[in-house]
Short mmCIF file of C-alpha atoms in Angstrom, two decimals:
data_model
loop_
_atom_site.label_atom_id
_atom_site.label_comp_id
_atom_site.label_asym_id
_atom_site.label_seq_id
_atom_site.Cartn_x
_atom_site.Cartn_y
_atom_site.Cartn_z
CA UNK A 1 79.31 133.83 96.66
CA UNK A 2 77.43 131.90 99.14
CA UNK A 3 79.65 129.81 101.34
CA UNK A 4 77.63 128.32 103.91
CA UNK A 5 74.33 126.84 104.41
CA UNK A 6 72.06 125.30 107.38
CA UNK A 7 69.59 122.93 105.18
CA UNK A 8 68.81 124.89 102.52
CA UNK A 9 69.51 128.24 103.89
CA UNK A 10 71.94 130.29 103.33
CA UNK A 11 74.31 131.93 105.92
CA UNK A 12 77.43 133.13 107.74
CA UNK A 13 80.42 130.64 107.81
CA UNK A 14 80.61 132.01 111.39
CA UNK A 15 77.02 130.51 111.92
CA UNK A 16 77.16 127.69 109.89
CA UNK A 17 80.15 126.61 111.91
CA UNK A 18 78.90 127.09 115.06
CA UNK A 19 75.68 125.22 114.29
CA UNK A 20 78.01 122.07 113.03
CA UNK A 21 79.72 122.47 116.53
CA UNK A 22 76.50 121.98 118.42
CA UNK A 23 75.38 119.09 116.27
CA UNK A 24 78.95 117.54 117.16
CA UNK A 25 78.60 118.40 120.74
CA UNK A 26 74.81 116.60 120.89
CA UNK A 27 76.36 113.28 119.50
CA UNK A 28 76.67 109.82 120.67
CA UNK A 29 78.93 108.47 117.89
CA UNK A 30 80.27 110.47 115.61
CA UNK A 31 82.08 109.54 112.53
CA UNK A 32 84.59 111.55 109.95
CA UNK A 33 85.09 110.45 106.54
CA UNK A 34 88.27 112.56 104.87
CA UNK A 35 89.48 113.09 101.79
CA UNK A 36 92.36 115.76 102.18
CA UNK A 37 95.39 116.83 102.50
CA UNK A 38 97.88 116.61 105.83
CA UNK A 39 96.68 120.30 106.90
CA UNK A 40 93.37 118.90 107.11
CA UNK A 41 93.47 115.50 108.26
CA UNK A 42 95.70 117.34 111.68
CA UNK A 43 92.72 119.42 112.32
CA UNK A 44 90.45 116.88 111.68
CA UNK A 45 92.01 113.68 114.13
CA UNK A 46 92.20 116.62 116.45
CA UNK A 47 88.71 117.62 116.32
CA UNK A 48 87.47 113.79 116.68
CA UNK A 49 89.59 113.58 119.78
CA UNK A 50 87.40 116.68 121.16
CA UNK A 51 84.48 114.65 120.29
CA UNK A 52 84.89 111.14 120.51
CA UNK A 53 84.82 110.41 117.12
CA UNK A 54 85.42 108.03 114.39
CA UNK A 55 87.32 108.47 111.34
CA UNK A 56 88.34 107.01 108.39
CA UNK A 57 88.77 107.58 104.32
CA UNK A 58 86.31 108.20 101.89
CA UNK A 59 87.52 105.17 99.90
CA UNK A 60 88.30 103.78 103.10
CA UNK A 61 88.45 99.87 101.98
CA UNK A 62 91.26 100.61 99.66
CA UNK A 63 93.14 102.28 102.50
CA UNK A 64 92.34 99.88 105.08
CA UNK A 65 93.47 97.03 102.83
CA UNK A 66 97.16 99.13 102.49
CA UNK A 67 97.55 99.82 106.08
CA UNK A 68 97.01 96.23 106.61
CA UNK A 69 99.91 95.05 104.89
CA UNK A 70 102.77 96.87 107.01
CA UNK A 71 100.35 96.59 110.41
CA UNK A 72 99.92 93.06 110.04
CA UNK A 73 102.55 91.31 107.72
CA UNK A 74 105.07 93.94 106.93
CA UNK A 75 106.99 93.86 103.54
CA UNK A 76 109.87 94.89 102.04
CA UNK A 77 109.39 98.46 99.89
CA UNK A 78 111.52 100.62 98.05
CA UNK A 79 110.99 104.28 97.04
CA UNK A 80 110.33 105.04 93.97
CA UNK A 81 113.28 107.05 93.09
CA UNK A 82 115.37 103.79 94.08
CA UNK A 83 112.81 101.97 91.28
CA UNK A 84 113.36 104.47 88.35
CA UNK A 85 117.20 104.58 88.96
CA UNK A 86 117.79 100.76 89.67
CA UNK A 87 115.18 98.00 88.44
CA UNK A 88 116.21 96.03 85.72
CA UNK A 89 113.38 93.84 86.28
CA UNK A 90 109.63 95.35 86.64
CA UNK A 91 106.71 93.44 87.39
CA UNK A 92 103.09 95.07 87.67
CA UNK A 93 100.51 93.42 90.16
CA UNK A 94 96.91 93.65 89.10
CA UNK A 95 95.70 97.05 87.73
CA UNK A 96 96.91 100.10 89.11
CA UNK A 97 95.00 103.01 89.54
CA UNK A 98 95.02 105.83 86.75
CA UNK A 99 97.59 108.34 88.55
CA UNK A 100 100.21 106.13 88.70
CA UNK A 101 99.70 105.21 84.68
CA UNK A 102 102.58 108.07 83.48
CA UNK A 103 105.01 106.43 86.27
CA UNK A 104 104.66 103.50 84.63
CA UNK A 105 105.54 104.87 81.39
CA UNK A 106 108.49 106.78 82.28
CA UNK A 107 109.76 103.18 83.65
CA UNK A 108 109.35 101.66 80.40
CA UNK A 109 111.20 104.84 78.14
CA UNK A 110 114.40 105.04 80.72
CA UNK A 111 116.99 102.75 81.38
CA UNK A 112 118.33 101.80 84.78
CA UNK A 113 121.95 102.11 86.07
CA UNK A 114 121.92 98.00 86.61
CA UNK A 115 120.58 96.88 83.47
CA UNK A 116 122.44 94.76 81.38
CA UNK A 117 119.98 95.56 78.48
CA UNK A 118 118.86 98.98 77.16
CA UNK A 119 115.91 97.91 78.45
CA UNK A 120 113.95 97.40 81.43
CA UNK A 121 111.71 93.81 81.44
CA UNK A 122 108.13 94.41 82.34
CA UNK A 123 105.51 91.89 83.14
CA UNK A 124 101.87 91.89 84.58
CA UNK A 125 100.11 89.42 86.67
CA UNK A 126 96.44 89.30 86.15
CA UNK A 127 94.47 88.02 83.82
CA UNK A 128 93.78 88.79 80.01
CA UNK A 129 91.23 91.12 81.36
CA UNK A 130 93.53 93.41 83.60
CA UNK A 131 94.02 96.59 82.43
CA UNK A 132 97.58 97.24 81.81
CA UNK A 133 99.63 101.27 81.66
CA UNK A 134 100.28 102.52 77.87
CA UNK A 135 104.19 101.80 77.24
CA UNK A 136 106.05 103.48 75.08
CA UNK A 137 107.04 102.40 71.31
CA UNK A 138 104.38 100.16 71.27
CA UNK A 139 105.42 97.62 73.99
CA UNK A 140 103.44 95.45 75.95
CA UNK A 141 104.03 93.94 79.21
CA UNK A 142 104.85 90.13 79.38
CA UNK A 143 101.65 88.86 80.73
CA UNK A 144 101.95 86.28 83.72
CA UNK A 145 98.06 84.78 84.60
CA UNK A 146 96.26 81.35 85.36
CA UNK A 147 93.46 81.80 82.81
CA UNK A 148 90.90 82.56 84.75
CA UNK A 149 92.14 82.25 88.13
CA UNK A 150 92.12 85.63 90.65
CA UNK A 151 95.50 87.63 91.66
CA UNK A 152 95.94 86.00 94.35
CA UNK A 153 95.62 82.40 93.25
CA UNK A 154 97.86 83.82 89.96
CA UNK A 155 100.45 85.02 92.86
CA UNK A 156 100.62 81.98 94.80
CA UNK A 157 101.22 79.75 91.69
CA UNK A 158 103.54 82.22 90.44
CA UNK A 159 105.74 81.53 94.10
CA UNK A 160 104.60 78.01 94.23
CA UNK A 161 106.56 77.12 90.58
CA UNK A 162 109.50 79.45 91.72
CA UNK A 163 110.11 77.48 94.39
CA UNK A 164 110.22 74.25 91.94
CA UNK A 165 106.67 73.26 92.86
CA UNK A 166 103.83 71.64 91.10
CA UNK A 167 100.65 73.59 90.71
CA UNK A 168 97.15 72.64 88.82
CA UNK A 169 97.77 75.72 86.40
CA UNK A 170 100.99 76.94 85.26
CA UNK A 171 101.49 80.04 84.79
CA UNK A 172 101.78 81.76 81.29
CA UNK A 173 105.24 83.18 80.22
CA UNK A 174 106.96 81.77 83.47
CA UNK A 175 109.92 80.92 81.65
CA UNK A 176 111.07 84.52 80.88
CA UNK A 177 109.80 85.52 84.20
CA UNK A 178 111.99 82.67 85.27
CA UNK A 179 114.82 83.72 83.20
CA UNK A 180 114.59 87.55 83.62
CA UNK A 181 114.48 87.03 87.42
CA UNK A 182 117.51 85.01 87.15
CA UNK A 183 119.57 87.60 85.03
CA UNK A 184 118.07 90.39 86.95
CA UNK A 185 120.05 92.65 89.61
CA UNK A 186 117.22 94.32 91.04
CA UNK A 187 113.48 93.41 90.11
CA UNK A 188 111.02 95.52 91.76
CA UNK A 189 106.96 94.63 92.21
CA UNK A 190 104.46 97.69 91.52
CA UNK A 191 101.21 97.04 93.77
CA UNK A 192 98.19 99.03 95.14
CA UNK A 193 95.53 98.33 97.48
CA UNK A 194 93.09 99.94 94.83
CA UNK A 195 91.61 96.45 93.64
CA UNK A 196 94.13 94.12 95.05
CA UNK A 197 92.54 92.20 97.33
CA UNK A 198 94.82 91.60 101.32
CA UNK A 199 95.70 87.68 100.46
CA UNK A 200 96.76 88.82 97.22
CA UNK A 201 99.29 91.74 99.24
CA UNK A 202 100.41 89.41 101.48
CA UNK A 203 101.21 86.32 98.95
CA UNK A 204 103.20 89.09 96.78
CA UNK A 205 105.31 90.34 100.11
CA UNK A 206 105.89 86.18 100.14
CA UNK A 207 107.02 86.02 97.04
CA UNK A 208 109.49 88.76 97.69
CA UNK A 209 110.65 87.50 100.60
CA UNK A 210 111.56 84.13 98.55
CA UNK A 211 113.20 86.08 96.23
CA UNK A 212 115.60 87.51 98.69
CA UNK A 213 117.05 84.40 99.95
CA UNK A 214 119.04 84.34 97.19
CA UNK A 215 119.64 88.01 95.69
CA UNK A 216 117.53 90.86 96.21
CA UNK A 217 114.03 92.10 95.06
CA UNK A 218 111.44 94.86 96.41
CA UNK A 219 108.28 96.44 96.26
CA UNK A 220 107.06 99.30 94.94
CA UNK A 221 103.64 100.69 97.26
CA UNK A 222 101.40 102.74 94.64
CA UNK A 223 98.74 104.05 96.71
CA UNK A 224 95.13 103.89 95.81
CA UNK A 225 94.70 107.48 96.95
CA UNK A 226 97.43 109.95 97.63
CA UNK A 227 95.38 111.57 100.07
CA UNK A 228 93.87 108.49 101.72
CA UNK A 229 97.86 107.37 102.73
CA UNK A 230 98.93 110.82 103.45
CA UNK A 231 95.97 110.92 105.92
CA UNK A 232 97.02 107.26 106.96
CA UNK A 233 100.64 108.57 107.86
CA UNK A 234 99.50 111.46 109.56
CA UNK A 235 97.37 109.14 112.20
CA UNK A 236 100.27 107.38 112.63
CA UNK A 237 102.32 109.95 113.81
CA UNK A 238 99.57 111.72 115.57
CA UNK A 239 97.84 108.99 117.73
CA UNK A 240 100.34 106.13 116.98
CA UNK A 241 97.55 104.29 114.54
CA UNK A 242 96.33 104.68 111.00
CA UNK A 243 92.72 105.45 109.98
CA UNK A 244 89.71 103.97 110.84
CA UNK A 245 90.92 104.78 114.58
CA UNK A 246 88.00 106.26 117.12
CA UNK A 247 88.11 108.11 120.15
CA UNK A 248 84.97 107.09 121.60
CA UNK A 249 86.39 105.59 125.01
CA UNK A 250 88.89 108.82 125.37
CA UNK A 251 92.10 107.56 123.84
CA UNK A 252 93.03 106.61 120.24
CA UNK A 253 91.43 102.82 119.85
CA UNK A 254 92.25 101.21 116.52
CA UNK A 255 90.48 98.64 115.26
CA UNK A 256 89.55 98.17 111.26
CA UNK A 257 86.39 96.34 111.43
CA UNK A 258 84.62 98.18 114.28
CA UNK A 259 85.87 101.89 113.19
CA UNK A 260 84.95 101.35 109.35
CA UNK A 261 82.79 104.41 108.81
CA UNK A 262 81.13 102.79 105.71
CA UNK A 263 80.08 100.04 108.35
CA UNK A 264 79.09 102.19 110.76
CA UNK A 265 76.84 104.40 108.63
CA UNK A 266 75.09 101.31 106.92
CA UNK A 267 74.63 99.30 110.12
CA UNK A 268 72.70 102.47 111.96
CA UNK A 269 75.62 102.69 114.30
CA UNK A 270 76.35 106.75 113.69
CA UNK A 271 74.53 109.26 114.48
CA UNK A 272 76.39 112.26 112.86
CA UNK A 273 78.36 112.15 109.88
CA UNK A 274 81.30 114.58 109.25
CA UNK A 275 82.52 114.37 105.46
CA UNK A 276 85.38 116.46 104.52
CA UNK A 277 86.26 116.01 100.86
CA UNK A 278 86.51 118.41 97.68
CA UNK A 279 84.29 116.29 95.90
CA UNK A 280 80.85 115.67 96.29
CA UNK A 281 79.03 112.31 96.38
CA UNK A 282 75.85 110.90 96.67
CA UNK A 283 74.77 110.22 101.11
CA UNK A 284 75.59 106.74 101.57
CA UNK A 285 72.30 104.91 102.70
CA UNK A 286 71.67 105.02 106.44
CA UNK A 287 69.31 103.12 108.67
CA UNK A 288 68.52 106.54 111.07
CA UNK A 289 68.34 109.77 111.56
CA UNK A 290 71.82 110.66 110.66
CA UNK A 291 72.72 114.23 110.49
CA UNK A 292 74.87 115.39 107.84
CA UNK A 293 77.85 117.90 108.14
CA UNK A 294 79.54 118.47 104.28
CA UNK A 295 82.62 119.83 104.31
CA UNK A 296 82.89 120.11 100.14
CA UNK A 297 83.76 122.60 97.07
CA UNK A 298 80.51 123.50 95.96
CA UNK A 299 78.21 126.49 95.16
CA UNK A 300 74.83 125.12 97.02
CA UNK A 301 74.30 123.43 99.34
CA UNK A 302 74.72 119.41 99.54
CA UNK A 303 71.80 117.02 99.33
CA UNK A 304 70.38 116.24 102.83
CA UNK A 305 73.09 117.84 104.20
CA UNK A 306 72.18 119.53 108.16
CA UNK A 307 75.13 122.12 107.72
CA UNK A 308 77.36 122.59 104.15
CA UNK A 309 80.44 124.67 104.43
CA UNK A 310 82.15 125.45 100.75
CA UNK A 311 85.85 124.71 100.63
CA UNK A 312 88.45 125.08 98.56
CA UNK A 313 90.86 121.84 96.85
CA UNK A 314 94.14 121.74 98.30
CA UNK A 315 96.58 122.41 95.21
CA UNK A 316 94.17 124.33 93.86
CA UNK A 317 92.27 127.09 95.51
CA UNK A 318 95.23 127.32 97.96
CA UNK A 319 98.36 125.85 99.07
CA UNK A 320 98.45 122.30 100.99
CA UNK A 321 101.22 119.43 101.98
CA UNK A 322 100.39 116.70 100.34
CA UNK A 323 101.67 113.05 99.86
CA UNK A 324 103.30 112.41 96.60
CA UNK A 325 103.50 109.05 95.02
CA UNK A 326 106.28 110.24 92.65
CA UNK A 327 108.55 110.77 95.57
CA UNK A 328 107.42 108.50 98.26
CA UNK A 329 106.98 111.51 100.74
CA UNK A 330 105.29 114.75 101.58
CA UNK A 331 105.67 117.80 99.12
CA UNK A 332 104.41 121.01 99.14
CA UNK A 333 101.79 122.03 96.38
CA UNK A 334 101.31 125.74 95.12
CA UNK A 335 97.80 126.83 94.41
CA UNK A 336 97.48 126.46 90.57
CA UNK A 337 93.97 129.04 90.43
CA UNK A 338 94.05 130.54 93.67
CA UNK A 339 90.62 131.59 95.14
CA UNK A 340 88.78 132.79 98.22
CA UNK A 341 87.48 129.52 99.25
CA UNK A 342 88.62 128.52 102.84
CA UNK A 343 91.24 125.57 103.36
CA UNK A 344 89.60 122.42 105.04
CA UNK A 345 91.72 122.82 107.95
CA UNK A 346 90.69 126.65 108.50
CA UNK A 347 86.96 125.09 108.40
CA UNK A 348 87.63 122.46 111.03
CA UNK A 349 89.38 124.74 113.28
CA UNK A 350 86.27 127.31 113.24
CA UNK A 351 84.09 124.35 113.95
CA UNK A 352 86.76 123.21 117.01
CA UNK A 353 86.78 126.75 118.02
CA UNK A 354 83.13 126.32 119.04
CA UNK A 355 83.28 122.76 120.39
CA UNK A 356 83.60 123.18 124.49
CA UNK A 357 87.06 121.49 125.70
CA UNK A 358 85.64 119.95 128.56
CA UNK A 359 82.51 118.79 126.58
CA UNK A 360 81.94 114.98 127.74
CA UNK A 361 82.91 112.44 125.36
CA UNK A 362 80.56 109.77 124.29
CA UNK A 363 80.14 106.35 125.78
#
């Protein structure tokens, strides 16, 4: 089975890695898009440091919004296990990614330690069109909405009404919400950056802070991408900064606008794009003759790629260490269907072995 190509020509992995290294060495503004496990992220960041690249998650916008909450504002959060055990009021803020719907369903089925009733109270902040996780026994979450207002405006109105202030439009079912909070021992707000804008996340933390003046409440971060959040954590412990960090100046430089890789490609700033993902996506529109190096789970060369190397999927083709939103920490994942495809980390280290450590960094 072919696993490496230069252009459309099949070749040995070693030769493809050497060609990729040559392209990286001659690039003046390389960028990396990551969608991989912890080992793959660590190898990619080490390579980025060597060649002076900027790196971001493949779906950088959502992960960046979540990271900005902690770097710019800060927040009160709790672990998933603590939520399962103690949260007697659960508030779903906006739409959550599909990967978290099962967790919410489990919350609806279980009874917390601190509950005065035999079930949790569950609310949904959003509009009538907001997609909510399916709950057990035909239950539905009580909707908190302001008509057609967006999520940020609804949270602002909810916060204002809780403080006893007037709003132009009241939040539906607010009396039920206020009554539940008055009786609650430990309300928890579930949020994600997937479909929630940054200002809405900040407003939510303001509401949680207000609640903690007289009682206690917290938030549970359910990341838009588990790989993305794992990469953000790995980047933070390696460089001191989350994703959207670059090494163009020879040291880690964090700038969430400047090193937005999607923006850099669209603006024609990047001349080489290294994409690391088990899935194959359509090449992003670009303004210049940008070279593409694709590490993907594929049986054929990626369209438009100068170099394609097949990699396995973490946790499927090989063992992995990945972030788990069910535990709020890293976990070891066994291969579900082990194959001979190499891991992203293995291929990246092979490419790095062909890059001169003394090569001058891009200006």
